[in-house]
Structure formats: C-alpha cells, structure tokens
PDB file of C-alpha atoms in Angstrom:
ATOM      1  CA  UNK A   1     178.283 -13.159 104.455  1.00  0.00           C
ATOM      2  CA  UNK A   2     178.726 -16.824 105.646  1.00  0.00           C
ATOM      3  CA  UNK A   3     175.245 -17.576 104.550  1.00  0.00           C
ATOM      4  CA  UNK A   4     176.016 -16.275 101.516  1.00  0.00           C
ATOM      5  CA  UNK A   5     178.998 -18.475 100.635  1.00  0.00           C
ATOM      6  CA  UNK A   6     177.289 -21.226 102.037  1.00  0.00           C
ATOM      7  CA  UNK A   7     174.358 -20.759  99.641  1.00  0.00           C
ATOM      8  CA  UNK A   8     177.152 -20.521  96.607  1.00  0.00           C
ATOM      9  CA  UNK A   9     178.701 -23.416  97.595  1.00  0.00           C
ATOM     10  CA  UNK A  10     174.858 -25.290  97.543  1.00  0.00           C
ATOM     11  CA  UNK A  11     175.437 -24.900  93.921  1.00  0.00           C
ATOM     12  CA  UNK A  12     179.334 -25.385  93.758  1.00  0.00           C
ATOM     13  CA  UNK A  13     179.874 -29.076  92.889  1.00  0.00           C
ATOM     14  CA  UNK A  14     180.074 -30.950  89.422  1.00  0.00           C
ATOM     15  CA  UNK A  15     177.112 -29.666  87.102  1.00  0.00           C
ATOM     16  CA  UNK A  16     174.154 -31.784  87.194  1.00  0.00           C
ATOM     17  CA  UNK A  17     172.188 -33.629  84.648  1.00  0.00           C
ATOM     18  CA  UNK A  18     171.054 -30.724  82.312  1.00  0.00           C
ATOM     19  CA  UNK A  19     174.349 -29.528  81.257  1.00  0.00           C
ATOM     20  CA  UNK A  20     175.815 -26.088  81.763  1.00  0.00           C
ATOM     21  CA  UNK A  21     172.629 -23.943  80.626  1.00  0.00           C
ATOM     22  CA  UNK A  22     171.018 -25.810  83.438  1.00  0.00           C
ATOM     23  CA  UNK A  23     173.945 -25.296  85.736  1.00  0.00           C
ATOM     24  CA  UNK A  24     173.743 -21.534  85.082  1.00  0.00           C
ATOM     25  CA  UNK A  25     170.230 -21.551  85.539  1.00  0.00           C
ATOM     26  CA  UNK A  26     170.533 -22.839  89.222  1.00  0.00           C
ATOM     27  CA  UNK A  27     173.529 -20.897  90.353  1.00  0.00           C
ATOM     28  CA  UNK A  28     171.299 -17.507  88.882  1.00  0.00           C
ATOM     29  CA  UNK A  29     168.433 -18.527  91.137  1.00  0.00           C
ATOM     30  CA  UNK A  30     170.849 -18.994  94.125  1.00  0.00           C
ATOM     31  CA  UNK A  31     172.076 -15.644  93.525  1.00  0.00           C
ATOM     32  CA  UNK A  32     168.693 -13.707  93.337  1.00  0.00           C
ATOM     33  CA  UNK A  33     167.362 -15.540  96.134  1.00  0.00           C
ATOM     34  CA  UNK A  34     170.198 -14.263  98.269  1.00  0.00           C
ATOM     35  CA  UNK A  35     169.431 -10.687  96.359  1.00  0.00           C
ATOM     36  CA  UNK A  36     165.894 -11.152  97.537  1.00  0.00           C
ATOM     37  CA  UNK A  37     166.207 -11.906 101.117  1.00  0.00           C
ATOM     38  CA  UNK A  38     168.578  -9.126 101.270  1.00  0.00           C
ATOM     39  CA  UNK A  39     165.965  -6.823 100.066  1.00  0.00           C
ATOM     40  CA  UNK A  40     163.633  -8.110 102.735  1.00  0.00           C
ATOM     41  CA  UNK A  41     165.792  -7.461 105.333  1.00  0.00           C
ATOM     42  CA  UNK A  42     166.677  -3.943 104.186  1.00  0.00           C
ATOM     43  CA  UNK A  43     162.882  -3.072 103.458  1.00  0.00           C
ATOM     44  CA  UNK A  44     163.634   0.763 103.230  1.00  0.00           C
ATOM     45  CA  UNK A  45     165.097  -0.290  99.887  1.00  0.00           C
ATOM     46  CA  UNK A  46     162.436  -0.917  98.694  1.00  0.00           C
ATOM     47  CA  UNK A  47     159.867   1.885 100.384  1.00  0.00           C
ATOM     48  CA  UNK A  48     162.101   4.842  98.350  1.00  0.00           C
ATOM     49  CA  UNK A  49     161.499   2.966  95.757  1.00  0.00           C
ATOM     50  CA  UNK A  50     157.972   3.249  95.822  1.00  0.00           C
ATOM     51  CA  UNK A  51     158.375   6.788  97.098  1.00  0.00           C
ATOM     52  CA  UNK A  52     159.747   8.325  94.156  1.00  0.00           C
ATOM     53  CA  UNK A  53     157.290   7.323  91.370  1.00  0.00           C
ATOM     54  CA  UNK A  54     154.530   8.308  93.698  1.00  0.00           C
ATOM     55  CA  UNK A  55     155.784  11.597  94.379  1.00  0.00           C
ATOM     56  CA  UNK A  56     155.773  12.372  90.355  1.00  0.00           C
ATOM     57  CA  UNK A  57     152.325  10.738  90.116  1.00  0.00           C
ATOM     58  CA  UNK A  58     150.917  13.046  92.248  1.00  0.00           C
ATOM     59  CA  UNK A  59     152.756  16.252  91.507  1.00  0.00           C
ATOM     60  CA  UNK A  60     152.670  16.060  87.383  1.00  0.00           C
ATOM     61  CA  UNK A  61     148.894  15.557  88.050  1.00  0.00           C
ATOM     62  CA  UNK A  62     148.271  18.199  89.989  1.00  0.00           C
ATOM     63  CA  UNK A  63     150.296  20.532  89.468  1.00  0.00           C
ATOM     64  CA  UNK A  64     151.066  20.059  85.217  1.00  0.00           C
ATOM     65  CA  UNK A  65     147.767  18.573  84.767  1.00  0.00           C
ATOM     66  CA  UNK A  66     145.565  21.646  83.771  1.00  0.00           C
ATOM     67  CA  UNK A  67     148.312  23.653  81.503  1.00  0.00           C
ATOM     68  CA  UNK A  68     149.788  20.070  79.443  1.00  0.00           C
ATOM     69  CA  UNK A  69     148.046  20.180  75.674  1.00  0.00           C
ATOM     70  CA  UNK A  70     147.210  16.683  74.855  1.00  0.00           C
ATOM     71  CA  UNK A  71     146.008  16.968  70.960  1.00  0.00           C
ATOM     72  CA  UNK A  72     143.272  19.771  70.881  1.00  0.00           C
ATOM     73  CA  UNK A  73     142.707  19.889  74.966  1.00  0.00           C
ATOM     74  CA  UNK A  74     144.452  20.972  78.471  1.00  0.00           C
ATOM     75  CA  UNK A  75     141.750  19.134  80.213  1.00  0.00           C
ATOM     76  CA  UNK A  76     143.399  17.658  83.030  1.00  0.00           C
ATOM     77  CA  UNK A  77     141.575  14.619  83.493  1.00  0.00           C
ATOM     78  CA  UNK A  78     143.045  13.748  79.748  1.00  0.00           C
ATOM     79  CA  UNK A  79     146.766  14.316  80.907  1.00  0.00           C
ATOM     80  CA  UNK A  80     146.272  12.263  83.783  1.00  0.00           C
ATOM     81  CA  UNK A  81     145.465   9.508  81.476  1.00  0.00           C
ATOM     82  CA  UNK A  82     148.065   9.976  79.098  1.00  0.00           C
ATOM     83  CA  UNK A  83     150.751  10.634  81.990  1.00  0.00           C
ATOM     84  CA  UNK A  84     150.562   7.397  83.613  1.00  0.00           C
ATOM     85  CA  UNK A  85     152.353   4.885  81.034  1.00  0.00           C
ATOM     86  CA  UNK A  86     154.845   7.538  81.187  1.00  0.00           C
ATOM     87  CA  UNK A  87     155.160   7.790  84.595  1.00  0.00           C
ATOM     88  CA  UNK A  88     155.231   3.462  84.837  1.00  0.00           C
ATOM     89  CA  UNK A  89     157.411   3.487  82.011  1.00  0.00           C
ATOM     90  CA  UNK A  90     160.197   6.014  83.989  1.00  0.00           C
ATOM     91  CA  UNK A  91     159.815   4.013  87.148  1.00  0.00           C
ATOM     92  CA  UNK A  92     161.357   0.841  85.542  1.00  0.00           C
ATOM     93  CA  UNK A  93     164.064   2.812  83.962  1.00  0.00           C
ATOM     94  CA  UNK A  94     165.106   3.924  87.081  1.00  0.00           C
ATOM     95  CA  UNK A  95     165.608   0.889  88.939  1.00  0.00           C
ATOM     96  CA  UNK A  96     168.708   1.305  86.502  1.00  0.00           C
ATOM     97  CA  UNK A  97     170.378   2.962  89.278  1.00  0.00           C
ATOM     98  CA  UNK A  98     169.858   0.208  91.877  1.00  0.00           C
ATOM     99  CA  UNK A  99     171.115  -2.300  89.582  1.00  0.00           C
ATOM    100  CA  UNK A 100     174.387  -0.525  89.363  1.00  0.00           C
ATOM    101  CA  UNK A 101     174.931   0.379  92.590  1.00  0.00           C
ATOM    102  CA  UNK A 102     173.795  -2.809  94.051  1.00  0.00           C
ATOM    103  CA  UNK A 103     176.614  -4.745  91.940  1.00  0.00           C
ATOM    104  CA  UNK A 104     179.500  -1.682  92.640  1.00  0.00           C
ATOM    105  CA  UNK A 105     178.808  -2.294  96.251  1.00  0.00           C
ATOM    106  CA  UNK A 106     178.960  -6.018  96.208  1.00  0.00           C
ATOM    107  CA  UNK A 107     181.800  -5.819  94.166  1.00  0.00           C
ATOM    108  CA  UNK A 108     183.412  -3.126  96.825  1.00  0.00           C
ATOM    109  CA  UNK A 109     182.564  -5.626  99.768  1.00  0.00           C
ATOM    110  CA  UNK A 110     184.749  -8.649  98.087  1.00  0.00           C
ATOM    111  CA  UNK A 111     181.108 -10.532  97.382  1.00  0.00           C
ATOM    112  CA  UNK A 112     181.585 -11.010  93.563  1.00  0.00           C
ATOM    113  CA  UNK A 113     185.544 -12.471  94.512  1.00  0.00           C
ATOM    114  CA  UNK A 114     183.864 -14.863  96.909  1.00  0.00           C
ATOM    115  CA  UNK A 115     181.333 -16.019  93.973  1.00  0.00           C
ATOM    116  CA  UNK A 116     184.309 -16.200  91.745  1.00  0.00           C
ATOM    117  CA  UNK A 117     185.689 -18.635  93.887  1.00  0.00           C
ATOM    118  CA  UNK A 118     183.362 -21.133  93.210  1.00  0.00           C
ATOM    119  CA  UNK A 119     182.968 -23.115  90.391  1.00  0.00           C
ATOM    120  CA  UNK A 120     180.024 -21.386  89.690  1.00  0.00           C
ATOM    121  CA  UNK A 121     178.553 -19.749  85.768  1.00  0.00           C
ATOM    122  CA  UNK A 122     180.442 -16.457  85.377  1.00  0.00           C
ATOM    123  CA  UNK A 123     176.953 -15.006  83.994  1.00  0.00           C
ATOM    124  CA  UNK A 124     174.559 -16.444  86.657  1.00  0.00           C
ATOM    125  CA  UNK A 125     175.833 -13.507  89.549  1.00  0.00           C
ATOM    126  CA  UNK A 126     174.868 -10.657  86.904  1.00  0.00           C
ATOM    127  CA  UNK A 127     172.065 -12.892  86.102  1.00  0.00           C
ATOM    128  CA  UNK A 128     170.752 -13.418  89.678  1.00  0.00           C
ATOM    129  CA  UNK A 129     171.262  -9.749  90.579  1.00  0.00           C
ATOM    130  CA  UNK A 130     169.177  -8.642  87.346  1.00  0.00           C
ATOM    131  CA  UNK A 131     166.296 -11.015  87.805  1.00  0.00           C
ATOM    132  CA  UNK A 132     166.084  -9.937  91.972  1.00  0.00           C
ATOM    133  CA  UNK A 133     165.731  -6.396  90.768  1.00  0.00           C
ATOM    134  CA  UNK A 134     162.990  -7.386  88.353  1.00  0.00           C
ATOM    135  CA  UNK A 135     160.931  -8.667  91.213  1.00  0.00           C
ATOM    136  CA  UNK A 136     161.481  -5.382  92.684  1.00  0.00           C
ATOM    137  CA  UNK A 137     160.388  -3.458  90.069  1.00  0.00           C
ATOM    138  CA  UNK A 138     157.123  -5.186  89.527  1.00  0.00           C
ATOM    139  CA  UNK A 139     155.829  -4.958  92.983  1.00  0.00           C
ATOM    140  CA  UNK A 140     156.715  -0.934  93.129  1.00  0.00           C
ATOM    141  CA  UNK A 141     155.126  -0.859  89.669  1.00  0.00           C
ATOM    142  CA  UNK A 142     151.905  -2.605  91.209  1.00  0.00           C
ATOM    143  CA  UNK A 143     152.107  -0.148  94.357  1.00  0.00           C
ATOM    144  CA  UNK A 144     152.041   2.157  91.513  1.00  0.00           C
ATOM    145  CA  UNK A 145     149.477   1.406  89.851  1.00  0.00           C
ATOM    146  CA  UNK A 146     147.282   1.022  92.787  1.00  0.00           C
ATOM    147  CA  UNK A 147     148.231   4.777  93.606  1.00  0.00           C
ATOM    148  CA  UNK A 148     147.521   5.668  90.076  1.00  0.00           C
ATOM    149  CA  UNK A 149     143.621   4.549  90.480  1.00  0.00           C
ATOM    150  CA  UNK A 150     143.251   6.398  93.788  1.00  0.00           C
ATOM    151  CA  UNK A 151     144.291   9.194  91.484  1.00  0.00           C
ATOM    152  CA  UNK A 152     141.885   8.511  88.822  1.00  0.00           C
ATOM    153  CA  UNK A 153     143.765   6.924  86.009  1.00  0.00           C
ATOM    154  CA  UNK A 154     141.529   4.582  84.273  1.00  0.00           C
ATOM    155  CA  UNK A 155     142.553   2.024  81.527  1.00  0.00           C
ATOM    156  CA  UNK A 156     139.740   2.026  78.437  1.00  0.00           C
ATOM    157  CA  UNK A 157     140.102   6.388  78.385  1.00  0.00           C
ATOM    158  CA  UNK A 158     139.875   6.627  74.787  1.00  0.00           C
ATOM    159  CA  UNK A 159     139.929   3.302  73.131  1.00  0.00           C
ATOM    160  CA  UNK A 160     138.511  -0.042  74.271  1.00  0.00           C
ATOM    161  CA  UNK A 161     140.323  -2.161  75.930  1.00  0.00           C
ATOM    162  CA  UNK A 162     140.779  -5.323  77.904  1.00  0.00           C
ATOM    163  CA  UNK A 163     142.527  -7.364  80.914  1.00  0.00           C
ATOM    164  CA  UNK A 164     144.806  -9.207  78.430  1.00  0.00           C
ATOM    165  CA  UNK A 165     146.155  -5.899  76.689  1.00  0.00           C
ATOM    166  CA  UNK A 166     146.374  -4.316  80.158  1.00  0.00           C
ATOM    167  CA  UNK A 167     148.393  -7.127  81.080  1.00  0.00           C
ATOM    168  CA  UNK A 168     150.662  -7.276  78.118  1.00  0.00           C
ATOM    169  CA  UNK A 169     151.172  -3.488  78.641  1.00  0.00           C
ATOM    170  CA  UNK A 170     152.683  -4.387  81.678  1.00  0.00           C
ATOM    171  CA  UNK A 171     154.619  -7.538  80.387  1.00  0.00           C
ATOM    172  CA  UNK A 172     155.961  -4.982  78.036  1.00  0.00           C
ATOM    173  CA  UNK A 173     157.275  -2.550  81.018  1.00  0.00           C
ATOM    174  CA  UNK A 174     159.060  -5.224  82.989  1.00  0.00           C
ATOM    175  CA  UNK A 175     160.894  -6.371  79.890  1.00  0.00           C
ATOM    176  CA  UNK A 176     162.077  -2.834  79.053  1.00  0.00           C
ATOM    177  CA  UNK A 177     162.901  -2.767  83.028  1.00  0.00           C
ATOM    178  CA  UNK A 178     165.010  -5.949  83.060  1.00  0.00           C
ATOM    179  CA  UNK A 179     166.817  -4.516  79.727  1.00  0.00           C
ATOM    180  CA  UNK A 180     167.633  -1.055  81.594  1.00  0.00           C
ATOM    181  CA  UNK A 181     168.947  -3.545  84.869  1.00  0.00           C
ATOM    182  CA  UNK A 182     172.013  -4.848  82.493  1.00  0.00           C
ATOM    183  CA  UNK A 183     172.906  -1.551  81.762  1.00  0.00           C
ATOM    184  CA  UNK A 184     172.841  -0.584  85.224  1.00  0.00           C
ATOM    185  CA  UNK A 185     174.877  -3.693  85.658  1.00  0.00           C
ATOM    186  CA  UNK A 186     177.160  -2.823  83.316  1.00  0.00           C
ATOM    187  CA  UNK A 187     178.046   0.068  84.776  1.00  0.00           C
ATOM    188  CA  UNK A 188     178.527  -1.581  88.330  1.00  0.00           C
ATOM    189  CA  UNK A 189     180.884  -3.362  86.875  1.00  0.00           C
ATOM    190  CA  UNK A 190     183.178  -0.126  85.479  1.00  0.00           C
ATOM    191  CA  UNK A 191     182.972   2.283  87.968  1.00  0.00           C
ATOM    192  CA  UNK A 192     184.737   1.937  91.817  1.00  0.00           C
ATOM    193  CA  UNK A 193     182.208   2.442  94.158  1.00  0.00           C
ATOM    194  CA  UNK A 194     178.345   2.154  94.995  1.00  0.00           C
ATOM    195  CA  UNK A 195     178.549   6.378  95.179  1.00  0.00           C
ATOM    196  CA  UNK A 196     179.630   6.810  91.307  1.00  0.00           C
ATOM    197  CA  UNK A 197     177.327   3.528  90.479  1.00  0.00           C
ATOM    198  CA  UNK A 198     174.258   5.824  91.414  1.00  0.00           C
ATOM    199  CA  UNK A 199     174.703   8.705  89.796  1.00  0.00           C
ATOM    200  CA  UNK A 200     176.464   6.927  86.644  1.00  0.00           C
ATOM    201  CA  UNK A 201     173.308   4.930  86.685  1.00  0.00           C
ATOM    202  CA  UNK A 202     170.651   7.983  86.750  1.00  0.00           C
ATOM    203  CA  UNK A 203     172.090  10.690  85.315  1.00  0.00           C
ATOM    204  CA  UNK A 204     171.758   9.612  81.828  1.00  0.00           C
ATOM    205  CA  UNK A 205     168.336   8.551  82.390  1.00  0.00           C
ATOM    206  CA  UNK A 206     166.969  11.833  82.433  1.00  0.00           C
ATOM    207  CA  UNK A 207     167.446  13.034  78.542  1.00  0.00           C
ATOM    208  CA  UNK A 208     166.646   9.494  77.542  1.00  0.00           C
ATOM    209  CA  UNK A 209     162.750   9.682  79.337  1.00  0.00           C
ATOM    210  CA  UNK A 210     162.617  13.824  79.175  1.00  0.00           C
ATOM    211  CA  UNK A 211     163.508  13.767  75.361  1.00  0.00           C
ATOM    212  CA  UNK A 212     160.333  11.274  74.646  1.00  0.00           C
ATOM    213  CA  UNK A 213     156.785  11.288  74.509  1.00  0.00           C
ATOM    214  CA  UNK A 214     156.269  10.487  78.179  1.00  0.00           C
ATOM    215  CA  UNK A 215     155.020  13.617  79.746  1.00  0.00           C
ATOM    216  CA  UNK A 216     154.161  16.009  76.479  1.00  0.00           C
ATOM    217  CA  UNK A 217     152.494  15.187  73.082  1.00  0.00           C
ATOM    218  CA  UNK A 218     155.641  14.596  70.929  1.00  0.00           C
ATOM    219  CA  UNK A 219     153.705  16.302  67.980  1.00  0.00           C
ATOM    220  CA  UNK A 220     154.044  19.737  69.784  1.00  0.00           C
ATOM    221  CA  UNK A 221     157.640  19.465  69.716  1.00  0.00           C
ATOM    222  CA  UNK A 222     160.479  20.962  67.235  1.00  0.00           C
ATOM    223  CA  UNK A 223     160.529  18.690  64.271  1.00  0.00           C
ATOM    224  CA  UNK A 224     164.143  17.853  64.892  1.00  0.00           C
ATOM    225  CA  UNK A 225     163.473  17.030  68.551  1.00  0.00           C
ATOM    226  CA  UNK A 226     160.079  14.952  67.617  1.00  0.00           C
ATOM    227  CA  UNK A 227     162.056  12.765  65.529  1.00  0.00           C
ATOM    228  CA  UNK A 228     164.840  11.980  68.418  1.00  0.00           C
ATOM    229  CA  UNK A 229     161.681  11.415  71.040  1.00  0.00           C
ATOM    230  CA  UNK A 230     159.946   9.171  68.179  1.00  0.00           C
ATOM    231  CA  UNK A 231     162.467   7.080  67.739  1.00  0.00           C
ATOM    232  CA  UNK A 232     163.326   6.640  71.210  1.00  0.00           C
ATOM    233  CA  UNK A 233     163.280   3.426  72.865  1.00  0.00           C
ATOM    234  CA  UNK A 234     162.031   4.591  75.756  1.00  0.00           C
ATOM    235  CA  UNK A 235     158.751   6.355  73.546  1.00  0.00           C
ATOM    236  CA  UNK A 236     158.151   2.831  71.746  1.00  0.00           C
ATOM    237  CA  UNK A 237     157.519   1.012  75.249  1.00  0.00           C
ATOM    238  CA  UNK A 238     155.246   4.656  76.356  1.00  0.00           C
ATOM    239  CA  UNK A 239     153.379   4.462  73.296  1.00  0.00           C
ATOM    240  CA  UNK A 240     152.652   0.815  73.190  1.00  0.00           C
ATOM    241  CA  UNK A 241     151.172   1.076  76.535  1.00  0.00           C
ATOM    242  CA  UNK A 242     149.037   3.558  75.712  1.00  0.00           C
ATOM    243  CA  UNK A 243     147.261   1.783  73.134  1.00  0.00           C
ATOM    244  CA  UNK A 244     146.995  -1.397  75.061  1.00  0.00           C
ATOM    245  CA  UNK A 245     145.737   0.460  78.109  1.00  0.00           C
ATOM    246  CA  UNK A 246     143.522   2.100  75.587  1.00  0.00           C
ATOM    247  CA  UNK A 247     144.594   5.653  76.892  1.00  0.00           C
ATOM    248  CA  UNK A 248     145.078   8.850  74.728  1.00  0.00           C
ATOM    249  CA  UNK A 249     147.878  10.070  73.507  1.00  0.00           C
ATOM    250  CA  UNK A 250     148.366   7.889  69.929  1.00  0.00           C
ATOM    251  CA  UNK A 251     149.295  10.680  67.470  1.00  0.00           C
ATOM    252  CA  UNK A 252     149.862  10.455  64.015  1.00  0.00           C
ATOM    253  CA  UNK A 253     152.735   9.845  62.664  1.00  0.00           C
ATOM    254  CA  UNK A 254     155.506   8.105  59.903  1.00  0.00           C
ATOM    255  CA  UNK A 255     158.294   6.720  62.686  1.00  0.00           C
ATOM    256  CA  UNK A 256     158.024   2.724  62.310  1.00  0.00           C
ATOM    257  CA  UNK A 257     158.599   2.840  65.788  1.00  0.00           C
ATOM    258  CA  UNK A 258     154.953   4.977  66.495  1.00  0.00           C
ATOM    259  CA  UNK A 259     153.095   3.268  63.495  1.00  0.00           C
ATOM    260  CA  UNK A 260     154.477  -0.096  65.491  1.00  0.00           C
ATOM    261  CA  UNK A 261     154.460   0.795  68.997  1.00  0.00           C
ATOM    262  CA  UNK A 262     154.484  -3.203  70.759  1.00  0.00           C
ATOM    263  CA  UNK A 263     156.585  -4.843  68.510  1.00  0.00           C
ATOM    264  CA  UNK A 264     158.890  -1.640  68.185  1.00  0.00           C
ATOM    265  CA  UNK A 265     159.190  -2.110  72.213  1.00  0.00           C
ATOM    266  CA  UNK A 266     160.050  -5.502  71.963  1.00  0.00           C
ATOM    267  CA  UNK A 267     162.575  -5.738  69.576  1.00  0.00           C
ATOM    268  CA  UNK A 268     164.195  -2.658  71.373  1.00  0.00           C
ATOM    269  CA  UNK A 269     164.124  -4.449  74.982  1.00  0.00           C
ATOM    270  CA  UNK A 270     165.456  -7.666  73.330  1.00  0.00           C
ATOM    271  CA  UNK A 271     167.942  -6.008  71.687  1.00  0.00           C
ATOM    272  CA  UNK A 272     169.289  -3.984  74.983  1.00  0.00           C
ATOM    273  CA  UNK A 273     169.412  -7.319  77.041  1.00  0.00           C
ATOM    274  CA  UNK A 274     171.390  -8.986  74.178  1.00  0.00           C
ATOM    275  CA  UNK A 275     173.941  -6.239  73.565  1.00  0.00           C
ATOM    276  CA  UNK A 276     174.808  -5.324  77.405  1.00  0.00           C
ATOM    277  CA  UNK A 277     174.442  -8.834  78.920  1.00  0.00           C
ATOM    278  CA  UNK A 278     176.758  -9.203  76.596  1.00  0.00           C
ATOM    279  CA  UNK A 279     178.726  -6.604  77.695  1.00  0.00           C
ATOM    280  CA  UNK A 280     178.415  -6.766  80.752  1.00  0.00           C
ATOM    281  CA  UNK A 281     179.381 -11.174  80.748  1.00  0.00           C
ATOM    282  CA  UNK A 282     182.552 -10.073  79.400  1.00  0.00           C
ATOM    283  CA  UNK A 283     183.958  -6.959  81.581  1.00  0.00           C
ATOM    284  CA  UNK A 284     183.113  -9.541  84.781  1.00  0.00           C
ATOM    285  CA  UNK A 285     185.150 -12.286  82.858  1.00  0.00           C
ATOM    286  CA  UNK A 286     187.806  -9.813  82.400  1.00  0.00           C
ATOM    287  CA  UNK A 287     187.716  -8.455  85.696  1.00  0.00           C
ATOM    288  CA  UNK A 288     188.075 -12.290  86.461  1.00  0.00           C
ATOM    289  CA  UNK A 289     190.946 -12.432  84.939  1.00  0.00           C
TER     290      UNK A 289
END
C-alpha cells in the first residue's frame, strides 16, 4: 500500500507544463500502472479470465454446433464461424464485472481515500483503473483467439477479407470493452462491497448478449424480440465483426444499426464511454465530497 501512495505522490506536486489535461493524463497512467503490476502479481486474475471464454468456445461448438440454423444450414462448421465474434464480443462485456469489483474493493480497502488525498485529477483513478482493465481484456481476447483457431474458426468464411479489417474488427471489440469497463465502474462506485460489485456487474449482462444476435440468427427470432436484438448495442459490435472478419451470419435486414454494422458500433461505444464516464466522474466527486 506504501508503494502505492508513494507512486501517487510521484505525480502529486504542482501540474506541469501541459496544463491540467496533461496533468490528468499522467496521474491516469500512474494509476493503471499500479493496476497492472497488481494484476501481475495476482496472475490467477487473469487465468479465470481466460478460462471462462474458453470454456463457451469449446462447449457452444461442440455441443450447439450441429442443431444452431444459420440461414438455410445446421452445418456445424458454419456456426462455428458465426459463433466466434459472438463469443469475443461477450468476453469483453464481461470484464464489466472486474471493473466493478476491482474499484468496490479498492474503495472498501481506503485506496480511493488515499488517492483523494493527493492533489491528484479526480477522473484519472477511474481513468487508470479502466485503461488497466483494457490491457487485460486484449491479451485474454488474443488467448482467445488463438484457442478459437485450434478450434477451427477461420476469418475469410464467407466473404473476403483482409489483415486490416481483421484488425479493425478487433479495434472495434476493445472499444466496446473499455465502454462496458465505465459501467462496471460506475457501479463500483454505488454499491458497498467487491461481493455486490460482481454480481451487480454480471447479472445484467446476460439479457443484454442473450437477447442479440450473438449465438442464433436474429432472423429466426419473434419479430418483436428481433427488433430488441437488432437494435442492440451489443448486436451492432457482433455484426460488424462479422463482416470485417468476413464470417457468415450478415442477414437482411431494415435496422440502421444491421444495414450499418461498424459505424453503428462506434457511435454506440462512444456514446457509452461519454455518458457513464460521465457518470461515473461525478458520483466519485460526490463521494469526495
């Protein structure tokens, strides 16, 4: 914990050339570094993780892969291809849950009233702690995708494709993973230990990537339910990775967020970061106060 404070106080005197955007920029890089070195110290944080994702890789291939209709066909080899931007996109959401409990238990441990302390940006400790996670989140998302090869996923399925679309597909994951880590951090923030963090952080998750077009073809649903799924945020980032990786799965349909899958994921991430930084800023200033 001494470290810690030490390593706040690095960034504790007057603000230095670059005025307070710079200032905050500095203190939220001492932050996730400590974040960081925590994790690599606790490395089982990071192995269940990993653990997780992989499990539902391998069991909704192999054991929902023959009987899931993907347009005209069960064939499994065609679900496995469509499953896996779900699969990547529900591992990002879920580091939702780390975010939040992460900050409740800091919070619980009188870490967040040392930070406070210091004369420090009131946004760079939510800040730091969001951008550590994000790190996180891309290496299990690369252990993922390794595991997802061994499997047999392939980018290119259905539709051409190439490096830089695979790699935007990706860009696009992380972003809707750091926007999921401020809600998580918002609800650090409101709830009174890591315990209730956790489960207020996953609980929700699982209407919010069940009711989308993750695992099924969102045309076989009710019409009712098709629309919710369509207009999901969580289906926009699913369904522009799909047709960057090139993999089936693009069905027809008149939801501006399916006709405009990438930029419908973007402005939804963007927004998300905007409105519960936001929120999230302002119950720590509060709880400041």
């Amino acid at each position: 914990m001494s470290a810690v404070t030490d390593a706040a106080r690095s960034v504790a005197p007057a603000p230095a050339p670059g005025g307070s955007l710079g200032q905050s920029v500095r203190d939220s890089l001492v932050v996730a570094k400590r974040n960081l070195i925590r994790m690599t110290r606790i490395p089982e944080m990071i192995l269940f993780g990993i653990i997780q994702p992989v499990m539902f890789v391998v069991m909704f291939t192999y054991v929902f892969g023959g009987s899931m209709q993907i347009g005209s066909t069960t064939d499994p080899d065609v679900y496995k291809n469509f499953l896996m931007a779900g699969i990547f996109a529900q591992t990002v959401t879920f580091a939702t849950a780390g975010s939040a409990a992460g900050i409740a238990d800091d919070m619980q441990k009188g870490l967040v009233d040392r930070f406070r302390s210091l004369p420090m940006a009131r946004g760079a400790v939510l800040t730091g702690r969001t951008v550590a996670d994000l790190v996180q989140t891309a290496i299990t998302l690369l252990v993922l995708a390794v595991v997802a090869l061994l499997v047999g996923w392939r980018t290119g399925s259905a539709e051409p494709t190439n490096a830089a679309r695979v790699l935007a597909a990706f860009g696009l994951l992380l972003l809707l993973g750091y926007a999921f880590t401020w809600i998580g951090a918002l609800i650090g923030l409101s709830v009174r230990t890591p315990e209730a963090a956790t489960s207020g952080g996953i609980i929700w998750l699982f209407p919010v990537t069940f009711i989308s077009n993750a695992f099924v073809d969102s045309s076989q649903m009710t019409p009712w339910l098709r629309h919710i799924a369509e207009w999901n945020p969580f289906s926009a980032t699913v369904q522009a990775c799909r047709v960057l990786f090139g993999n089936p799965g693009v069905v027809e349909s008149s939801a501006w967020p399916m006709q405009h899958p990438v930029w419908a994921s973007v402005i939804w991430s963007v927004l998300i970061i905007v409105a519960f930084r936001t929120l999230a800023v302002r119950k720590y200033r509060k709880a400041d106060g």
